[in-house]
Amino acid sequence: MRRVLVSLLALLAGGVSVAHAADQTLLQRGEYLTRAADCVACHSAPGRAAWTGGREFDLPFGVLYSPNITPDRDVGIGLYTDDEWVEMLHHGIGRGGKHLYPAMPYNSYTQMSRADALAIKAYLFTLTPSNAAVPANRMRFPFDQRWLMIGWNMLNNPDHRFQPVAGKSDQWNRGAYLVEALGHCAQCHTPRNFMQGLSSQQLAGAEQQGWLAYNLTSDKDHGLGGWSDDQLVQYLHAGQAPGHGPASGPMAEAVQNSLSYMTEDDLRAMVAYLRDVPARADGPALVSAALPAGAASDDALGARIFAEACAGCHLPDGSGRQSAWAALAGDHSVGDPSGANIVQVLEHGSQLQTDQGLMFMHGFTGAYTHEELAALSNYVIRHFSGRAGTVTARQFAH
């Protein structure tokens, strides 16, 4: 009898252990999926705790603030049921039938499976609730009328779950799901139509809040066709790759908060999918890591400022001193005549937390005039790509 009792207790203990392991597995999966969906980037803001929202989005139709997604029951997501949560991610309709604005990328998340959506919810509900309210949106009329989103959704939300494509490998299909649904890469890298929905120019590159998100198609001159698979995987994981420069701005955030946590198998799946995206010759062309002929004979003012303020870290040939994240040679940004991302970095700086520590560059608007920064920008473009930059002082006068 004692043996039976011991066996029964062991079985019960084993059952509890298995159930606990199942919960842990769900939460671990939910955390990974939440990272892959990069939720923390939009739902965090300077001066506020992570996940409590408040990030400002200055859009053509007004100003939006991301919501608090901690499980607080008053200002967070604590009252969401499973069905309400899935409805929000798939259709952009929150609790009580409130239509969301598409700054929330639900027209990408609509491809997410219900199981993955609920795993994300399960993980978010383990966060510490925070009663931190966010500022009210400031949308201009008539865009402050949320019911207008009914028509927007009919035209811009595909409203379908991801289905594996027959004839494609498991790796390709996994990559498609990660890129199109969870990673929502199209939200930054696909041009918008006049309604601010995604256009048909899939991943051809687009400007987003002053930053240029580059062409991710298979085009060899403008997209990823000239990168090796290993270079792409390294860039996605670490935010830099030899001969292609470092990530900055929103891409650095994506690397730091999302891509650096993903498995190598998933990163390679994303690369396999991106290799198959039809080529489009849009956006600035790539640049060689080798300096063009005559690179030293550029504008004197820009050259002087580069020598005194930039060469110490980046080196005159752009190879970077001490850190690969300081390398400019081959960086896509230095081949863009408009200098969109150069201007952003000079204005706001750039940072990326890596496994080798924080890689940081401060802004320069307090140390140089707008005219000097424009000259520096155009010097960098000509010096590293041989192209004529078109940056003006007005681009710094915000």
Tab-separated table of C-alpha atoms in Angstrom:
chain	number	residue	atom	x	y	z
A	1	MET	CA	0.000	0.000	0.000
A	2	ARG	CA	2.866	2.336	0.855
A	3	ARG	CA	4.412	1.684	-2.567
A	4	VAL	CA	1.144	2.558	-4.301
A	5	LEU	CA	0.828	5.764	-2.260
A	6	VAL	CA	4.401	6.773	-3.095
A	7	SER	CA	3.776	6.056	-6.769
A	8	LEU	CA	0.551	8.069	-6.718
A	9	LEU	CA	2.274	11.023	-5.056
A	10	ALA	CA	5.087	10.841	-7.619
A	11	LEU	CA	2.554	10.798	-10.462
A	12	LEU	CA	0.712	13.782	-9.007
A	13	ALA	CA	3.996	15.642	-8.513
A	14	GLY	CA	4.948	14.755	-12.055
A	15	GLY	CA	1.612	16.078	-13.305
A	16	VAL	CA	2.115	19.394	-11.529
A	17	SER	CA	5.634	19.622	-12.940
A	18	VAL	CA	4.439	18.910	-16.475
A	19	ALA	CA	1.674	21.516	-16.185
A	20	HIS	CA	4.153	24.085	-14.877
A	21	ALA	CA	6.539	23.238	-17.712
A	22	ALA	CA	3.714	23.723	-20.192
A	23	ASP	CA	2.995	27.186	-18.743
A	24	GLN	CA	6.671	28.054	-18.891
A	25	THR	CA	6.847	26.871	-22.492
A	26	LEU	CA	3.857	29.038	-23.429
A	27	LEU	CA	5.359	32.084	-21.723
A	28	GLN	CA	8.798	31.493	-23.217
A	29	ARG	CA	7.212	31.169	-26.643
A	30	GLY	CA	5.147	34.284	-25.979
A	31	GLU	CA	8.243	36.254	-24.978
A	32	TYR	CA	10.054	35.169	-28.150
A	33	LEU	CA	7.084	36.090	-30.337
A	34	THR	CA	6.726	39.436	-28.564
A	35	ARG	CA	10.380	40.124	-29.327
A	36	ALA	CA	9.881	39.065	-32.960
A	37	ALA	CA	6.895	41.432	-33.207
A	38	ASP	CA	9.039	44.256	-31.704
A	39	CYS	CA	6.211	45.461	-29.462
A	40	VAL	CA	8.493	47.206	-26.967
A	41	ALA	CA	9.895	49.643	-29.558
A	42	CYS	CA	6.596	51.417	-30.147
A	43	HIS	CA	5.166	50.961	-26.662
A	44	SER	CA	8.069	52.614	-24.841
A	45	ALA	CA	9.102	56.258	-24.766
A	46	PRO	CA	11.956	58.314	-23.291
A	47	GLY	CA	11.363	59.074	-19.635
A	48	ARG	CA	8.786	56.295	-19.238
A	49	ALA	CA	9.066	52.658	-18.211
A	50	ALA	CA	9.140	50.068	-20.976
A	51	TRP	CA	5.748	48.843	-22.207
A	52	THR	CA	3.869	51.848	-20.774
A	53	GLY	CA	3.451	53.555	-24.162
A	54	GLY	CA	3.535	57.296	-24.726
A	55	ARG	CA	5.717	57.229	-27.820
A	56	GLU	CA	4.777	60.062	-30.165
A	57	PHE	CA	3.999	59.460	-33.824
A	58	ASP	CA	3.823	62.682	-35.832
A	59	LEU	CA	1.812	61.640	-38.903
A	60	PRO	CA	0.337	63.553	-41.864
A	61	PHE	CA	-3.093	63.405	-40.192
A	62	GLY	CA	-2.107	64.378	-36.654
A	63	VAL	CA	-0.187	63.164	-33.613
A	64	LEU	CA	-0.707	59.745	-32.037
A	65	TYR	CA	0.659	58.270	-28.810
A	66	SER	CA	1.199	54.552	-28.349
A	67	PRO	CA	-0.890	52.987	-25.567
A	68	ASN	CA	0.192	51.345	-22.346
A	69	ILE	CA	0.315	47.548	-22.910
A	70	THR	CA	1.053	46.441	-19.376
A	71	PRO	CA	-1.778	44.374	-17.801
A	72	ASP	CA	-3.088	47.339	-15.807
A	73	ARG	CA	-6.877	47.112	-15.734
A	74	ASP	CA	-7.504	50.865	-15.942
A	75	VAL	CA	-5.101	52.243	-18.557
A	76	GLY	CA	-3.491	49.061	-19.903
A	77	ILE	CA	-4.660	45.829	-21.496
A	78	GLY	CA	-5.651	44.015	-18.308
A	79	LEU	CA	-9.347	43.698	-19.229
A	80	TYR	CA	-8.826	42.225	-22.693
A	81	THR	CA	-10.374	38.801	-23.242
A	82	ASP	CA	-8.745	36.374	-25.654
A	83	ASP	CA	-11.306	37.100	-28.365
A	84	GLU	CA	-10.971	40.863	-27.926
A	85	TRP	CA	-7.192	40.586	-28.150
A	86	VAL	CA	-7.305	38.606	-31.382
A	87	GLU	CA	-9.914	40.984	-32.811
A	88	MET	CA	-7.578	43.886	-32.067
A	89	LEU	CA	-4.536	42.288	-33.724
A	90	HIS	CA	-6.414	40.988	-36.767
A	91	HIS	CA	-8.906	43.789	-37.408
A	92	GLY	CA	-7.643	46.829	-35.538
A	93	ILE	CA	-10.723	46.967	-33.296
A	94	GLY	CA	-10.086	47.396	-29.594
A	95	ARG	CA	-12.303	46.773	-26.588
A	96	GLY	CA	-15.777	48.247	-26.909
A	97	GLY	CA	-15.527	48.410	-30.702
A	98	LYS	CA	-12.987	51.253	-30.707
A	99	HIS	CA	-11.179	51.402	-34.047
A	100	LEU	CA	-7.404	51.746	-33.848
A	101	TYR	CA	-5.334	53.896	-36.157
A	102	PRO	CA	-2.882	52.014	-38.413
A	103	ALA	CA	0.174	53.338	-36.596
A	104	MET	CA	-0.560	50.015	-34.907
A	105	PRO	CA	0.499	47.607	-37.683
A	106	TYR	CA	-2.547	45.381	-37.475
A	107	ASN	CA	-2.688	45.183	-41.274
A	108	SER	CA	0.499	43.105	-40.920
A	109	TYR	CA	-0.413	41.383	-37.650
A	110	THR	CA	-3.645	40.248	-39.315
A	111	GLN	CA	-1.548	37.424	-40.789
A	112	MET	CA	-0.578	36.204	-37.305
A	113	SER	CA	-2.053	32.921	-36.109
A	114	ARG	CA	-4.508	32.977	-33.215
A	115	ALA	CA	-2.181	30.730	-31.206
A	116	ASP	CA	0.737	33.162	-31.606
A	117	ALA	CA	-1.469	36.148	-30.811
A	118	LEU	CA	-2.595	34.525	-27.556
A	119	ALA	CA	0.947	33.493	-26.648
A	120	ILE	CA	1.948	37.173	-26.923
A	121	LYS	CA	-1.004	38.131	-24.734
A	122	ALA	CA	-0.018	35.508	-22.164
A	123	TYR	CA	3.491	36.946	-21.964
A	124	LEU	CA	2.348	40.581	-21.759
A	125	PHE	CA	0.054	39.638	-18.881
A	126	THR	CA	3.111	38.579	-16.870
A	127	LEU	CA	4.505	42.134	-16.956
A	128	THR	CA	4.171	44.358	-13.904
A	129	PRO	CA	0.983	46.433	-14.272
A	130	SER	CA	1.597	50.170	-14.536
A	131	ASN	CA	-1.078	52.815	-14.126
A	132	ALA	CA	0.849	55.239	-16.361
A	133	ALA	CA	-1.618	57.086	-18.586
A	134	VAL	CA	-0.560	58.405	-22.015
A	135	PRO	CA	-1.316	61.806	-23.580
A	136	ALA	CA	-4.467	62.187	-25.666
A	137	ASN	CA	-4.090	61.878	-29.427
A	138	ARG	CA	-4.236	65.111	-31.442
A	139	MET	CA	-5.761	64.046	-34.751
A	140	ARG	CA	-7.048	66.729	-37.134
A	141	PHE	CA	-10.645	66.708	-38.356
A	142	PRO	CA	-11.988	64.576	-39.989
A	143	PHE	CA	-9.298	62.031	-39.093
A	144	ASP	CA	-10.268	62.218	-35.427
A	145	GLN	CA	-13.467	60.368	-36.409
A	146	ARG	CA	-12.499	56.775	-35.769
A	147	TRP	CA	-15.455	55.344	-37.654
A	148	LEU	CA	-13.686	56.406	-40.863
A	149	MET	CA	-11.349	53.479	-40.238
A	150	ILE	CA	-14.119	51.148	-41.391
A	151	GLY	CA	-13.553	52.293	-44.965
A	152	TRP	CA	-9.772	52.355	-44.525
A	153	ASN	CA	-9.793	48.754	-43.355
A	154	MET	CA	-11.902	47.625	-46.309
A	155	LEU	CA	-9.256	48.997	-48.672
A	156	ASN	CA	-6.017	48.478	-46.726
A	157	ASN	CA	-6.354	45.569	-44.306
A	158	PRO	CA	-6.063	42.220	-46.155
A	159	ASP	CA	-7.691	40.477	-43.147
A	160	HIS	CA	-6.302	36.992	-43.709
A	161	ARG	CA	-4.120	34.635	-41.743
A	162	PHE	CA	-0.814	33.458	-43.152
A	163	GLN	CA	-1.023	30.279	-45.187
A	164	PRO	CA	2.128	28.408	-46.267
A	165	VAL	CA	2.780	28.735	-49.989
A	166	ALA	CA	2.762	25.399	-51.791
A	167	GLY	CA	6.007	24.612	-53.560
A	168	LYS	CA	8.061	26.791	-51.203
A	169	SER	CA	10.367	25.329	-48.570
A	170	ASP	CA	9.558	25.269	-44.870
A	171	GLN	CA	12.405	27.757	-44.387
A	172	TRP	CA	10.938	30.165	-46.968
A	173	ASN	CA	7.475	29.955	-45.425
A	174	ARG	CA	8.863	30.538	-41.940
A	175	GLY	CA	10.748	33.564	-43.257
A	176	ALA	CA	7.649	34.906	-44.983
A	177	TYR	CA	5.698	34.663	-41.728
A	178	LEU	CA	8.444	36.395	-39.756
A	179	VAL	CA	8.962	39.190	-42.289
A	180	GLU	CA	5.363	39.873	-43.277
A	181	ALA	CA	3.386	39.079	-40.120
A	182	LEU	CA	5.417	39.182	-36.914
A	183	GLY	CA	8.293	41.419	-37.998
A	184	HIS	CA	5.946	43.681	-40.045
A	185	CYS	CA	8.964	44.846	-42.067
A	186	ALA	CA	6.691	46.270	-44.754
A	187	GLN	CA	5.439	48.936	-42.368
A	188	CYS	CA	8.744	50.803	-42.682
A	189	HIS	CA	10.194	49.449	-45.915
A	190	THR	CA	7.156	49.648	-48.228
A	191	PRO	CA	5.980	52.999	-49.672
A	192	ARG	CA	2.548	54.249	-48.575
A	193	ASN	CA	-0.429	55.016	-50.783
A	194	PHE	CA	-2.403	58.260	-50.493
A	195	MET	CA	-4.417	56.775	-47.611
A	196	GLN	CA	-1.211	55.856	-45.738
A	197	GLY	CA	-1.862	52.186	-46.410
A	198	LEU	CA	0.827	49.924	-47.830
A	199	SER	CA	1.314	50.238	-51.585
A	200	SER	CA	1.989	47.409	-54.031
A	201	GLN	CA	5.731	48.250	-54.122
A	202	GLN	CA	6.622	45.524	-51.662
A	203	LEU	CA	9.712	46.362	-49.549
A	204	ALA	CA	11.008	48.844	-52.136
A	205	GLY	CA	12.062	51.324	-49.444
A	206	ALA	CA	10.293	54.360	-47.976
A	207	GLU	CA	10.816	57.427	-45.816
A	208	GLN	CA	9.352	57.138	-42.334
A	209	GLN	CA	9.336	60.132	-39.983
A	210	GLY	CA	12.488	61.556	-41.530
A	211	TRP	CA	14.399	58.257	-41.744
A	212	LEU	CA	14.886	56.396	-45.001
A	213	ALA	CA	14.113	52.679	-44.661
A	214	TYR	CA	16.040	51.071	-47.484
A	215	ASN	CA	15.074	48.772	-50.327
A	216	LEU	CA	14.888	45.136	-49.137
A	217	THR	CA	14.145	43.565	-52.514
A	218	SER	CA	16.566	41.290	-54.348
A	219	ASP	CA	17.803	44.112	-56.611
A	220	LYS	CA	21.608	43.982	-56.765
A	221	ASP	CA	22.189	47.732	-57.075
A	222	HIS	CA	19.551	49.165	-54.742
A	223	GLY	CA	18.444	46.269	-52.571
A	224	LEU	CA	19.943	43.213	-50.910
A	225	GLY	CA	21.116	41.371	-54.020
A	226	GLY	CA	24.723	42.422	-53.416
A	227	TRP	CA	24.812	41.131	-49.821
A	228	SER	CA	25.856	37.610	-48.896
A	229	ASP	CA	23.580	35.541	-46.673
A	230	ASP	CA	26.130	35.680	-43.861
A	231	GLN	CA	26.376	39.476	-44.113
A	232	LEU	CA	22.605	39.807	-43.887
A	233	VAL	CA	22.376	37.473	-40.893
A	234	GLN	CA	25.162	39.359	-39.110
A	235	TYR	CA	23.534	42.721	-39.827
A	236	LEU	CA	20.158	41.542	-38.542
A	237	HIS	CA	21.694	40.040	-35.430
A	238	ALA	CA	24.372	42.602	-34.563
A	239	GLY	CA	23.410	45.788	-36.412
A	240	GLN	CA	26.504	45.859	-38.593
A	241	ALA	CA	28.161	43.858	-41.335
A	242	PRO	CA	31.576	44.278	-42.986
A	243	GLY	CA	31.394	46.622	-45.953
A	244	HIS	CA	27.832	47.744	-45.208
A	245	GLY	CA	28.104	50.010	-42.184
A	246	PRO	CA	26.070	50.055	-38.953
A	247	ALA	CA	22.344	50.227	-38.313
A	248	SER	CA	21.003	53.497	-36.940
A	249	GLY	CA	17.699	55.052	-35.993
A	250	PRO	CA	14.617	52.793	-36.141
A	251	MET	CA	16.644	49.945	-37.648
A	252	ALA	CA	19.044	50.034	-34.710
A	253	GLU	CA	15.996	49.845	-32.427
A	254	ALA	CA	14.691	46.841	-34.336
A	255	VAL	CA	18.044	45.096	-33.979
A	256	GLN	CA	18.402	45.939	-30.302
A	257	ASN	CA	14.851	45.114	-29.220
A	258	SER	CA	13.889	42.347	-31.620
A	259	LEU	CA	16.229	40.869	-34.203
A	260	SER	CA	19.194	40.315	-31.872
A	261	TYR	CA	17.032	37.946	-29.787
A	262	MET	CA	16.024	35.736	-32.685
A	263	THR	CA	17.574	32.368	-33.453
A	264	GLU	CA	20.005	32.017	-36.321
A	265	ASP	CA	17.584	29.603	-37.999
A	266	ASP	CA	14.867	32.269	-37.969
A	267	LEU	CA	17.222	34.963	-39.247
A	268	ARG	CA	18.303	32.697	-42.090
A	269	ALA	CA	14.651	31.969	-42.848
A	270	MET	CA	14.027	35.713	-43.148
A	271	VAL	CA	16.988	36.030	-45.502
A	272	ALA	CA	15.710	33.117	-47.617
A	273	TYR	CA	12.367	34.886	-47.993
A	274	LEU	CA	13.889	38.305	-48.742
A	275	ARG	CA	16.034	36.752	-51.466
A	276	ASP	CA	12.810	35.893	-53.282
A	277	VAL	CA	11.155	39.325	-53.089
A	278	PRO	CA	10.921	40.654	-56.678
A	279	ALA	CA	13.675	43.152	-57.465
A	280	ARG	CA	12.833	46.852	-57.657
A	281	ALA	CA	15.359	49.522	-58.593
A	282	ASP	CA	14.056	52.065	-56.080
A	283	GLY	CA	15.930	54.307	-53.670
A	284	PRO	CA	19.616	55.193	-53.529
A	285	ALA	CA	22.049	52.681	-54.976
A	286	LEU	CA	24.466	50.779	-52.775
A	287	VAL	CA	28.025	52.039	-52.453
A	288	SER	CA	31.320	50.211	-52.522
A	289	ALA	CA	33.366	49.931	-49.350
A	290	ALA	CA	36.344	51.217	-51.382
A	291	LEU	CA	36.762	54.981	-51.598
A	292	PRO	CA	35.990	56.366	-55.079
A	293	ALA	CA	38.705	57.992	-57.131
A	294	GLY	CA	39.278	61.626	-56.190
A	295	ALA	CA	37.667	61.206	-52.810
A	296	ALA	CA	40.171	63.565	-51.151
A	297	SER	CA	39.347	66.579	-53.341
A	298	ASP	CA	35.988	67.437	-51.786
A	299	ASP	CA	34.488	70.585	-50.304
A	300	ALA	CA	36.987	72.254	-47.956
A	301	LEU	CA	34.504	73.198	-45.198
A	302	GLY	CA	32.988	69.718	-45.008
A	303	ALA	CA	36.424	68.118	-45.170
A	304	ARG	CA	37.673	70.298	-42.290
A	305	ILE	CA	34.722	69.455	-40.063
A	306	PHE	CA	35.012	65.745	-40.863
A	307	ALA	CA	38.698	65.824	-39.946
A	308	GLU	CA	38.125	67.564	-36.617
A	309	ALA	CA	34.874	65.931	-35.491
A	310	CYS	CA	34.439	62.608	-37.290
A	311	ALA	CA	37.704	61.067	-38.467
A	312	GLY	CA	38.823	60.259	-34.929
A	313	CYS	CA	36.169	57.539	-34.653
A	314	HIS	CA	35.329	56.769	-38.272
A	315	LEU	CA	38.854	57.229	-39.757
A	316	PRO	CA	39.398	59.011	-43.093
A	317	ASP	CA	38.800	55.839	-45.109
A	318	GLY	CA	35.658	54.953	-43.147
A	319	SER	CA	37.043	51.699	-41.770
A	320	GLY	CA	36.220	52.675	-38.166
A	321	ARG	CA	38.539	52.899	-35.197
A	322	GLN	CA	38.394	50.035	-32.680
A	323	SER	CA	34.730	49.181	-33.340
A	324	ALA	CA	33.100	47.774	-36.473
A	325	TRP	CA	30.022	49.853	-35.612
A	326	ALA	CA	32.052	52.986	-36.395
A	327	ALA	CA	32.681	51.907	-39.992
A	328	LEU	CA	31.146	54.110	-42.675
A	329	ALA	CA	32.668	52.395	-45.713
A	330	GLY	CA	29.893	50.795	-47.754
A	331	ASP	CA	27.138	52.210	-45.528
A	332	HIS	CA	23.950	52.653	-47.569
A	333	SER	CA	23.318	56.024	-45.913
A	334	VAL	CA	26.444	57.636	-47.338
A	335	GLY	CA	25.282	56.827	-50.877
A	336	ASP	CA	21.969	58.651	-50.541
A	337	PRO	CA	22.267	62.103	-52.191
A	338	SER	CA	19.399	63.438	-50.061
A	339	GLY	CA	21.352	62.552	-46.917
A	340	ALA	CA	18.124	61.698	-45.055
A	341	ASN	CA	19.692	59.380	-42.501
A	342	ILE	CA	22.910	61.369	-42.192
A	343	VAL	CA	20.837	64.402	-41.227
A	344	GLN	CA	18.909	62.362	-38.644
A	345	VAL	CA	22.082	61.014	-37.050
A	346	LEU	CA	23.782	64.417	-36.971
A	347	GLU	CA	20.667	65.919	-35.387
A	348	HIS	CA	19.700	63.219	-32.918
A	349	GLY	CA	22.699	60.933	-32.602
A	350	SER	CA	22.515	57.159	-32.728
A	351	GLN	CA	22.939	54.313	-30.307
A	352	LEU	CA	22.785	50.536	-30.308
A	353	GLN	CA	23.233	48.180	-27.369
A	354	THR	CA	25.403	45.267	-28.524
A	355	ASP	CA	27.061	42.256	-26.935
A	356	GLN	CA	30.211	44.397	-26.863
A	357	GLY	CA	28.540	47.269	-25.040
A	358	LEU	CA	26.720	50.442	-26.035
A	359	MET	CA	27.745	51.879	-29.398
A	360	PHE	CA	26.922	55.566	-29.164
A	361	MET	CA	27.231	58.708	-31.268
A	362	HIS	CA	25.933	62.042	-29.978
A	363	GLY	CA	24.205	64.665	-32.088
A	364	PHE	CA	26.116	67.665	-33.432
A	365	THR	CA	23.503	70.405	-33.790
A	366	GLY	CA	24.775	72.199	-30.715
A	367	ALA	CA	28.360	72.318	-31.907
A	368	TYR	CA	27.983	73.390	-35.547
A	369	THR	CA	25.719	75.662	-37.571
A	370	HIS	CA	23.142	74.260	-39.950
A	371	GLU	CA	25.284	75.398	-42.872
A	372	GLU	CA	28.313	73.587	-41.490
A	373	LEU	CA	26.345	70.383	-40.936
A	374	ALA	CA	24.986	70.533	-44.487
A	375	ALA	CA	28.548	70.950	-45.811
A	376	LEU	CA	29.682	68.015	-43.673
A	377	SER	CA	26.816	65.851	-44.943
A	378	ASN	CA	27.585	66.597	-48.575
A	379	TYR	CA	31.282	65.981	-47.981
A	380	VAL	CA	30.564	62.555	-46.469
A	381	ILE	CA	28.308	61.617	-49.396
A	382	ARG	CA	30.870	62.648	-52.021
A	383	HIS	CA	33.849	61.277	-50.107
A	384	PHE	CA	32.427	57.783	-49.597
A	385	SER	CA	30.213	57.335	-52.664
A	386	GLY	CA	31.488	59.768	-55.286
A	387	ARG	CA	27.948	61.190	-55.608
A	388	ALA	CA	26.904	64.810	-55.250
A	389	GLY	CA	24.965	65.394	-52.065
A	390	THR	CA	21.961	67.720	-52.056
A	391	VAL	CA	21.702	68.360	-48.305
A	392	THR	CA	20.777	71.939	-47.394
A	393	ALA	CA	20.898	73.877	-44.116
A	394	ARG	CA	17.102	73.932	-44.152
A	395	GLN	CA	17.017	70.195	-43.473
A	396	PHE	CA	18.528	70.897	-40.039
A	397	ALA	CA	16.253	73.854	-39.251
A	398	HIS	CA	13.330	71.968	-37.676
